[in-house]
Coordinates of C-alpha atoms in Angstrom, one line a residue:
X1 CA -17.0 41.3 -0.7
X2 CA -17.3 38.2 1.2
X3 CA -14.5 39.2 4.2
X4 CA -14.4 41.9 6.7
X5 CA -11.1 42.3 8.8
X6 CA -10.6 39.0 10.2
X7 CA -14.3 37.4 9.3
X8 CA -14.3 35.7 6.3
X9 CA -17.9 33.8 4.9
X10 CA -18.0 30.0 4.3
X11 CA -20.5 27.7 3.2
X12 CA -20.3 23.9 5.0
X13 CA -21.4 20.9 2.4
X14 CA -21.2 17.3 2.3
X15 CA -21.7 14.3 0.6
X16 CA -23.0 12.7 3.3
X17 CA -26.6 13.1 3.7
X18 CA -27.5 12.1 7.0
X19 CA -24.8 14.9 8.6
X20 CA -26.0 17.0 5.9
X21 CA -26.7 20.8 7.6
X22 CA -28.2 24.0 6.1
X23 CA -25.8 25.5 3.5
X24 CA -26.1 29.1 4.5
X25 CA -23.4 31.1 4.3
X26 CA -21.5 31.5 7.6
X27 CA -19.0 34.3 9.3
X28 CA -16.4 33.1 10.5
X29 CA -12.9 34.3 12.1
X30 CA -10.0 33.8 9.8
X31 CA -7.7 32.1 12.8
X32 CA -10.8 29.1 12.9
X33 CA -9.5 25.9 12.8
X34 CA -10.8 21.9 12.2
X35 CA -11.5 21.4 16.0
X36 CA -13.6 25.0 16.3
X37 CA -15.0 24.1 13.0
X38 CA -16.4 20.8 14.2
X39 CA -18.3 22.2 16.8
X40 CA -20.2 24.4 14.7
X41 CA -20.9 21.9 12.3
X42 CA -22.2 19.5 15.6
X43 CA -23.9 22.4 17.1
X44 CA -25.5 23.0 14.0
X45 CA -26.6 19.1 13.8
X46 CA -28.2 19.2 17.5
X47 CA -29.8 22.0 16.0
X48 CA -30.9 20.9 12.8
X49 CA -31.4 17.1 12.8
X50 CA -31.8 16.6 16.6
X51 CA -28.0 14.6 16.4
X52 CA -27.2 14.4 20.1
X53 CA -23.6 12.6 20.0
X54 CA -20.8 13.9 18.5
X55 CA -19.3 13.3 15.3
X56 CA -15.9 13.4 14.6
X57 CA -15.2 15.6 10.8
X58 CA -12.2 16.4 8.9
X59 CA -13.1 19.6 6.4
X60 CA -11.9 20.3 2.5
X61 CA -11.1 23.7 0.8
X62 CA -9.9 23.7 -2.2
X63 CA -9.5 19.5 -2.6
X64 CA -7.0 20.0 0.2
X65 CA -7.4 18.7 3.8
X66 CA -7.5 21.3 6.5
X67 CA -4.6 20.9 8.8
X68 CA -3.4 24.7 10.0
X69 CA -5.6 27.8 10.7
X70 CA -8.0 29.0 7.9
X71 CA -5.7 32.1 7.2
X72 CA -2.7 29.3 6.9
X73 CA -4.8 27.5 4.6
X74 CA -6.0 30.2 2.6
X75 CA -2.9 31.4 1.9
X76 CA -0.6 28.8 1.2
X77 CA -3.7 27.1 -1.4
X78 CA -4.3 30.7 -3.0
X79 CA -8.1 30.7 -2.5
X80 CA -9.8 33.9 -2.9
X81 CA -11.5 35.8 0.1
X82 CA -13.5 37.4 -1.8
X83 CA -15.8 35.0 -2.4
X84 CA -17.8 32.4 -0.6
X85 CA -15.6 29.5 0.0
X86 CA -17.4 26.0 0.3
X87 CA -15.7 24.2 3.1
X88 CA -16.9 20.2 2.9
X89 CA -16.5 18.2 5.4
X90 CA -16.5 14.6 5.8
X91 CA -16.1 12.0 8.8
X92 CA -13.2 11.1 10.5
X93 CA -10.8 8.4 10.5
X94 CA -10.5 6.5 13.5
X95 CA -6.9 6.6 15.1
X96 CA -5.6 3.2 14.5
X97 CA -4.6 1.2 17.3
X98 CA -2.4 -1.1 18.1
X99 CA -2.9 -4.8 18.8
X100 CA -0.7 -7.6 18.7
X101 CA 3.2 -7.5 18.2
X102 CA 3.8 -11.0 16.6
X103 CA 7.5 -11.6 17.8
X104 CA 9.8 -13.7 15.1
X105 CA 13.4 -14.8 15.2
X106 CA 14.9 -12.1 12.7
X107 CA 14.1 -9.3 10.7
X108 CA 10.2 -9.6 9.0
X109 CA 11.0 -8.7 5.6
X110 CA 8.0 -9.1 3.8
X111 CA 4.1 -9.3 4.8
X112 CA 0.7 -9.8 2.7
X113 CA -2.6 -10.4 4.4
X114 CA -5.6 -12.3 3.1
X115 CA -9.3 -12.8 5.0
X116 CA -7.7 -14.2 8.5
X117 CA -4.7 -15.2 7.6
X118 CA -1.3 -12.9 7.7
X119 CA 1.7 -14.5 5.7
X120 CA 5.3 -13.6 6.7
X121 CA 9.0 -13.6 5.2
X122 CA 12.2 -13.4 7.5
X123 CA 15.8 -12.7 7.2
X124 CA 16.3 -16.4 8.7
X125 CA 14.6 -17.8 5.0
X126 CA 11.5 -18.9 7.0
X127 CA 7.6 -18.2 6.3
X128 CA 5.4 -18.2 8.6
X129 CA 1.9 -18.3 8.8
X130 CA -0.3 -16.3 11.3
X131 CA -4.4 -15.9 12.1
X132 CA -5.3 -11.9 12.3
X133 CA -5.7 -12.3 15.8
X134 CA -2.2 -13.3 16.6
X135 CA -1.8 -17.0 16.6
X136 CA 0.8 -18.2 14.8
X137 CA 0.0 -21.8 12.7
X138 CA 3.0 -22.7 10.7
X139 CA 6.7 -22.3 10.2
X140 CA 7.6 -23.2 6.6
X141 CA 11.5 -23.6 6.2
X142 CA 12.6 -24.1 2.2
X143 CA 14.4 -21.2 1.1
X144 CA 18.2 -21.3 1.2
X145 CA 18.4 -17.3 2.0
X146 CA 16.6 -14.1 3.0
X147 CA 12.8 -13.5 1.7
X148 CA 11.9 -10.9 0.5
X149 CA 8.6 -11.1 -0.9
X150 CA 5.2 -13.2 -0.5
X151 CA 1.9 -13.2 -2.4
X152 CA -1.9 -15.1 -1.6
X153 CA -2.6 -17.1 -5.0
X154 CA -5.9 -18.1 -3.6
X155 CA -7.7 -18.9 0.3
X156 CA -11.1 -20.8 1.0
X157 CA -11.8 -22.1 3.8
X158 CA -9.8 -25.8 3.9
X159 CA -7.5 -24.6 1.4
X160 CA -5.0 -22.4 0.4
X161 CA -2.0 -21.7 -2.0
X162 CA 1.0 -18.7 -1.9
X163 CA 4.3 -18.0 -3.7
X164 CA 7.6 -16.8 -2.1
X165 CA 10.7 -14.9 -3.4
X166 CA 13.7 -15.2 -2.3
X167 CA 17.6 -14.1 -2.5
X168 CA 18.5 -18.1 -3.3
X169 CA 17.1 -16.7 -6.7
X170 CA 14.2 -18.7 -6.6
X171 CA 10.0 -18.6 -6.6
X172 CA 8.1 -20.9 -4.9
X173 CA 4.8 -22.1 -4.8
X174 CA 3.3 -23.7 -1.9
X175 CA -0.3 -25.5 -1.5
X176 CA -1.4 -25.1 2.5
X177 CA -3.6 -27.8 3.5
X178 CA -5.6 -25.1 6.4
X179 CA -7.4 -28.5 7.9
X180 CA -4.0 -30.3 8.1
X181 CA -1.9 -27.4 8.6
X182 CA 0.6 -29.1 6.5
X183 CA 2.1 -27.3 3.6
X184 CA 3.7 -28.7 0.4
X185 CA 6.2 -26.9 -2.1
X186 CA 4.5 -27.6 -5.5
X187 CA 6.3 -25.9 -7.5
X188 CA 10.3 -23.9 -7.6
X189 CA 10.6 -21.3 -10.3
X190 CA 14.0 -21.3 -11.1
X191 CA 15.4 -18.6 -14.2
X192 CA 16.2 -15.7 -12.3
X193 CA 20.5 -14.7 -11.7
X194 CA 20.2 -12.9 -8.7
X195 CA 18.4 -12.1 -5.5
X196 CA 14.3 -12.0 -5.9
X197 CA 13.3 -8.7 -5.0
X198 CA 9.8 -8.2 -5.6
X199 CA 6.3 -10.4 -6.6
X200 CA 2.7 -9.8 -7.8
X201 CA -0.2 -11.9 -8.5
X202 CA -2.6 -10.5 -11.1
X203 CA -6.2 -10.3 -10.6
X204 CA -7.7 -13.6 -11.5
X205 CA -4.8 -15.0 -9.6
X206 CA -3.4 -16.9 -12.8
X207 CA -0.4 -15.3 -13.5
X208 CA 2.4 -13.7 -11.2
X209 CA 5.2 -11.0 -11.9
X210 CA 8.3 -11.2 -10.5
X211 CA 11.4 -9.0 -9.9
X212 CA 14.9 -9.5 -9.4
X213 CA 18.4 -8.0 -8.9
X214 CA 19.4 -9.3 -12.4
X215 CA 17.2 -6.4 -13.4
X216 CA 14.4 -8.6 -15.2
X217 CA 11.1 -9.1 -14.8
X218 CA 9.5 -12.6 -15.1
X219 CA 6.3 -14.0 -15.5
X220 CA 4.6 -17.2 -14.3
X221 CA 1.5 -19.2 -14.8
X222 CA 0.7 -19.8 -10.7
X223 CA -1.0 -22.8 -11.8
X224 CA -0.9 -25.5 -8.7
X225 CA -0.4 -28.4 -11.6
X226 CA 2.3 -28.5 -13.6
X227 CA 0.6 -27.9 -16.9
X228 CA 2.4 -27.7 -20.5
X229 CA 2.8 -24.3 -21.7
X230 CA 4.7 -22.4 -24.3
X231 CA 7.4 -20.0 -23.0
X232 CA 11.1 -20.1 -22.8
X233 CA 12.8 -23.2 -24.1
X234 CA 13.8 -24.6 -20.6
X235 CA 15.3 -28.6 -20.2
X236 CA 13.2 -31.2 -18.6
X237 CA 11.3 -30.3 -15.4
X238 CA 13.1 -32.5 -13.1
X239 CA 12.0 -33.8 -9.7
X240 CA 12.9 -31.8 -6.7
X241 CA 12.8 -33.3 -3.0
X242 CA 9.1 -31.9 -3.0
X243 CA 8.5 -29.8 -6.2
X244 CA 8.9 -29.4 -10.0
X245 CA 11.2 -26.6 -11.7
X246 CA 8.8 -24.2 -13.5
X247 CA 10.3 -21.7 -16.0
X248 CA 9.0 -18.2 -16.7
X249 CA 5.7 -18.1 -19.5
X250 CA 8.2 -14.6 -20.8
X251 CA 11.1 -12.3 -19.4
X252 CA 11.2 -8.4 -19.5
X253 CA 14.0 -6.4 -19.9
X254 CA 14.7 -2.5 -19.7
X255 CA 15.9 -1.9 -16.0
X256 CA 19.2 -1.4 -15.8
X257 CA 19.4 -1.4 -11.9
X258 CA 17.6 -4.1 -9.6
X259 CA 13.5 -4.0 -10.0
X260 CA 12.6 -3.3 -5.8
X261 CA 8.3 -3.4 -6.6
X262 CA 6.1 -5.1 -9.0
X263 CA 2.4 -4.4 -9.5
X264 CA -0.3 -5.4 -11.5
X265 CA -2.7 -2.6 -12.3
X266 CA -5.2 -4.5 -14.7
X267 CA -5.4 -7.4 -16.7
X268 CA -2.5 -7.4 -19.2
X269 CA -0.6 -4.1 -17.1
X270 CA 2.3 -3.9 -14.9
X271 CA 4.1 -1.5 -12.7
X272 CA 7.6 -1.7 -12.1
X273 CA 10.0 0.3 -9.5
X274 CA 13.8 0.2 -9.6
X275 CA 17.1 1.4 -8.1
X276 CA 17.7 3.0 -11.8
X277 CA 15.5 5.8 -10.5
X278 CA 12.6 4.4 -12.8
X279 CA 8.9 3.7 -12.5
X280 CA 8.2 1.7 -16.1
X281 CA 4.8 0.3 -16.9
X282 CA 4.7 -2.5 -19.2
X283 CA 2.4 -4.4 -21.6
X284 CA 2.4 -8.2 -20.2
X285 CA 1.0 -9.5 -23.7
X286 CA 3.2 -7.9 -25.5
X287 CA 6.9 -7.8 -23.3
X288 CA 7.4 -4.3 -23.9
X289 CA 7.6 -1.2 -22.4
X290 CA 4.6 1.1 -22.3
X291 CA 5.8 4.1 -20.5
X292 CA 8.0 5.2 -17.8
X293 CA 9.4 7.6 -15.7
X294 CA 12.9 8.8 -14.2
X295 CA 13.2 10.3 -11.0
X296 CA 16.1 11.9 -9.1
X297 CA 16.5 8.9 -6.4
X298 CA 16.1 5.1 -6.3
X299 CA 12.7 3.6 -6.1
X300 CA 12.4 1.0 -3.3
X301 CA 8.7 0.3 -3.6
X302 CA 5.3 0.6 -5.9
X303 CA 2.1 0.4 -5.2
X304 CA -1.5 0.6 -7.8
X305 CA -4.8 1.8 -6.3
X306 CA -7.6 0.5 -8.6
X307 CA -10.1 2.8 -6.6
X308 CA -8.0 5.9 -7.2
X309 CA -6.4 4.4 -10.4
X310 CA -3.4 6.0 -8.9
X311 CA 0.6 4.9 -8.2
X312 CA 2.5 5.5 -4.7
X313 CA 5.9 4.9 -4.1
X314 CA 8.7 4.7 -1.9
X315 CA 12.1 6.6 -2.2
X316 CA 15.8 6.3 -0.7
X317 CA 15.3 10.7 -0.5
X318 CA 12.6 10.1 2.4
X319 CA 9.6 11.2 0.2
X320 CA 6.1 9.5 -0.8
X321 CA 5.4 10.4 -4.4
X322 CA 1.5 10.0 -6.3
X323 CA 1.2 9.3 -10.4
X324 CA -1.3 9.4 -12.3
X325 CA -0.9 6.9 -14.7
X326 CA -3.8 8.1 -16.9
X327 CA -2.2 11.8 -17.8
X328 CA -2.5 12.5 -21.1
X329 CA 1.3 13.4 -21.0
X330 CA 2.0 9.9 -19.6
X331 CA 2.7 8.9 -15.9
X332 CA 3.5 12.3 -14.4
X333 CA 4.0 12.8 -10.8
X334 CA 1.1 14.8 -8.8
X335 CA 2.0 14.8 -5.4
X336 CA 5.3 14.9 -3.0
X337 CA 4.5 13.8 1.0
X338 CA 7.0 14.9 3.3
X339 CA 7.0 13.6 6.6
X340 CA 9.3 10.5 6.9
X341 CA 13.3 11.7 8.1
X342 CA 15.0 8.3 6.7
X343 CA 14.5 5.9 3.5
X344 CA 11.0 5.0 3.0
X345 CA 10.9 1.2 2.5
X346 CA 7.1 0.6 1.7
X347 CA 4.2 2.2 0.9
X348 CA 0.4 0.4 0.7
X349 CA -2.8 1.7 -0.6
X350 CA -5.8 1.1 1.5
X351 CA -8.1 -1.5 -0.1
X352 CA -11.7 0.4 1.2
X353 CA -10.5 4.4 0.9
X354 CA -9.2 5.6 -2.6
X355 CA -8.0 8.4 -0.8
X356 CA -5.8 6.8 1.8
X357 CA -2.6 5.1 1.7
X358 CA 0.5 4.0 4.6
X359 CA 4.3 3.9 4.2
X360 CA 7.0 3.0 6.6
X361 CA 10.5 3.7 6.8
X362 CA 14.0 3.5 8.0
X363 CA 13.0 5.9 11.0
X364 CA 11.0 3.2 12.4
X365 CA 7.4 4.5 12.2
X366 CA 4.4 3.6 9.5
X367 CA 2.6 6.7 8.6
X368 CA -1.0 7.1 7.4
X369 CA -1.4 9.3 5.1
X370 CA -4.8 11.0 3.1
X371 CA -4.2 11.9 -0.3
X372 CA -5.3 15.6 0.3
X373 CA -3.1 16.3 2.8
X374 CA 0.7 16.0 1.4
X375 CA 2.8 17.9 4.3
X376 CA 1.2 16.2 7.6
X377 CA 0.3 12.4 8.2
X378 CA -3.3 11.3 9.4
X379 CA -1.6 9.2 12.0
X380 CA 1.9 8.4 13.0
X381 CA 1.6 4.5 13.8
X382 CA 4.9 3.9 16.5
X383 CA 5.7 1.0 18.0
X384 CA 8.8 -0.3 16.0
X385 CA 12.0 -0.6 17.4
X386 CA 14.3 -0.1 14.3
X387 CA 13.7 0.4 10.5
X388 CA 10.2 -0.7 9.0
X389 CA 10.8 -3.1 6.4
X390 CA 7.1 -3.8 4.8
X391 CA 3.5 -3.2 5.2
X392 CA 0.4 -3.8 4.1
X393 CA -3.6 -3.0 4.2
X394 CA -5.4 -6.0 2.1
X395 CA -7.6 -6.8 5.1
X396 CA -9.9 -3.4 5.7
X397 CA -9.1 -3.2 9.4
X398 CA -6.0 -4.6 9.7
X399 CA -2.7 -2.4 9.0
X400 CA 0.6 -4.5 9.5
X401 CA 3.8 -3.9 10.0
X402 CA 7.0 -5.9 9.7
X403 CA 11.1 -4.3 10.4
X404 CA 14.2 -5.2 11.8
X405 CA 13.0 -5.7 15.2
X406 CA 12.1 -8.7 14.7
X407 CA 8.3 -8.0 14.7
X408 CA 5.6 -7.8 12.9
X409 CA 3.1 -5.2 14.2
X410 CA -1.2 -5.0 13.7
X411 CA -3.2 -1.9 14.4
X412 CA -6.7 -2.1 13.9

């Protein structure tokens, strides 16, 4: 028997082999917790491998990140006492802190990042153009209403290109001279009935999704020149003030409520979310339906890890749920994370760690989360004055922000 009253015997491992300590069983007291375990497992690297400073560690039973007392944890994840139990621990995530609060003129609706550079939508149909360390560059009026979404095509280092949707119904694509800082609307995708809601650009930055309120989803060649194509029969591109009319290479159709996300998750594969309470995935070669599934509330937002080859989204009952897209029974839902007390808005994987992922939400606060730890948050990231309207983590150390404060908000 591996327990005696309140000792129970553990066995510390990891995968990282320069904390790596002897893997000798120890006696411990059932009431231990992460802090009292991360002095043994520092004492026993002074000890072992002459590691003077300490090192921060988060520990694993069970796949599950330890957030309570041992018993707690024990109980609730059904391992046995009567065995060893392997207790792994890995290092800790550094408390993200806050650094700039870029100040705009109405509610930041919409946010990507992309090396430097951090792209923004607003309520008052401007973008706006920022450096990661705070400096704004650019205004870009052009829209006749609200955005809500934005999307890099492509950055080097003199150039750059981006697309915007909009509730005028539109797409556009603009071409950003960085040298210049002048900016030029190549292109206005016009075929959508209603308000644009959501827009992805796939991999090799060719092609780009698009959803609306008209409950369609549209794709687009993102092509700076205004190429022949086949596609939708469409009348002659005319001449806009500083653009050409592009139509839509194809148009999906199986929502029957307003699409809220879009996401590519490989080459020829797309993720939708929806008001109609469904996640689809779709075949973009094909125009049809792969899978989906219905949930009990509406869907505001989606998000595709490659790393983790998993979905996250964002629901109107406060809840962040994980799919697994590659199920054998389909996409089938794996894990609920409750924490948020209003609507959660957005949710954003991290780009570096398969294993973590943020969301923000009407309560005002963007949450990091771990995978293996669905009831408590890594981190509550406050700072926001009103509801949290978007996010993102593209850039590895930057998390950002945007809500109806007017601000858009970076913790590194």
């Amino acid at each position: 028997m591996a327990s005696t009253n309140n000792q129970i015997q553990i066995r510390l491992i990891t995968k990282l082999q320069q904390y790596a300590v002897p893997d000798y069983p120890l006696s411990v007291d059932v009431s231990i917790d992460a802090s009292e375990l991360n002095t043994i497992v520092n004492k026993l690297l002074k000890e072992s491998k002459n590691i003077q400073n300490e090192v921060n560690f988060n520990f694993l039973i069970s796949s599950q990140l330890l957030r309570t007392s041992l018993r707690e944890h024990i109980v609730e994840t059904g391992v046995s006492i009567e065995e060893l139990i392997d207790v792994e621990y890995v290092e800790k995530y550094v408390t993200p802190e806050p650094q700039d609060c870029l100040i705009h003129d109405d509610w930041v609706s919409t946010v990507a990042v992309c090396n430097k550079w951090i792209l923004t939508g607003c309520y008052d149909n401007t973008l706006h153009i920022w450096t990661s360390t705070g400096k704004h560059r650019l205004v870009i009026p052009g829209h006749a209403s609200p955005i809500k979404a934005v999307a890099w095509i492509s950055v080097s280092d003199y150039n750059a290109s981006f697309v915007s949707a909009s509730q005028d119904k539109t797409v556009v694509i603009w071409d950003w001279d960085i040298v210049k800082n002048s900016v030029e609307r190549m292109h206005i995708c016009r075929g959508h009935e209603k308000s644009l809601e959501a827009v992805s650009v796939n991999h090799d930055t060719t092609l780009m999704a698009t959803g609306s309120w008209d409950t369609t989803l549209k794709i687009w060649s993102t092509s700076i020149q205004d190429e022949q194509r086949n596609g939708e029969s469409s009348p002659k591109r005319a001449k806009m003030e500083d653009g050409k009319t592009r139509v839509s290479m194809c148009t999906m159709k199986g929502h029957k409520d307003a699409i809220s996300g879009v996401r590519w998750s490989d080459k020829t594969e797309i993720i939708t979310s929806s008001w109609d309470h469904t996640l689809k995935i779709w075949d973009s070669e094909l125009g049809s339906i792969k899978c989906e599934f219905v949930g009990e509330k509406t869907y505001f937002d989606v998000d595709y890890s490659p790393l983790a080859h998993a979905v996250i989204t964002a629901s109107a009952d406060k809840h962040v749920r994980l799919y697994d897209p590659r199920s054998s029974e389909g996409i089938v839902m794996k894990t609920l994370y409750i924490s948020h007390t209003q609507w959660v808005q957005c949710v954003r994987w991290s780009s570096m760690n398969e294993h973590l992922f943020i969301s923000g939400a009407y309560d005002g606060i963007v949450k990091l989360w771990d995978t293996r730890s669905p009831k408590t948050p890594l981190f509550d990231l406050t700072g926001h004055e009103d509801k949290v309207l978007c996010c993102d983590w593209s850039h590895p150390r930057l998390i950002v922000s945007g809500g109806a404060d007017n601000t858009l908000r970076i913790f590194v």
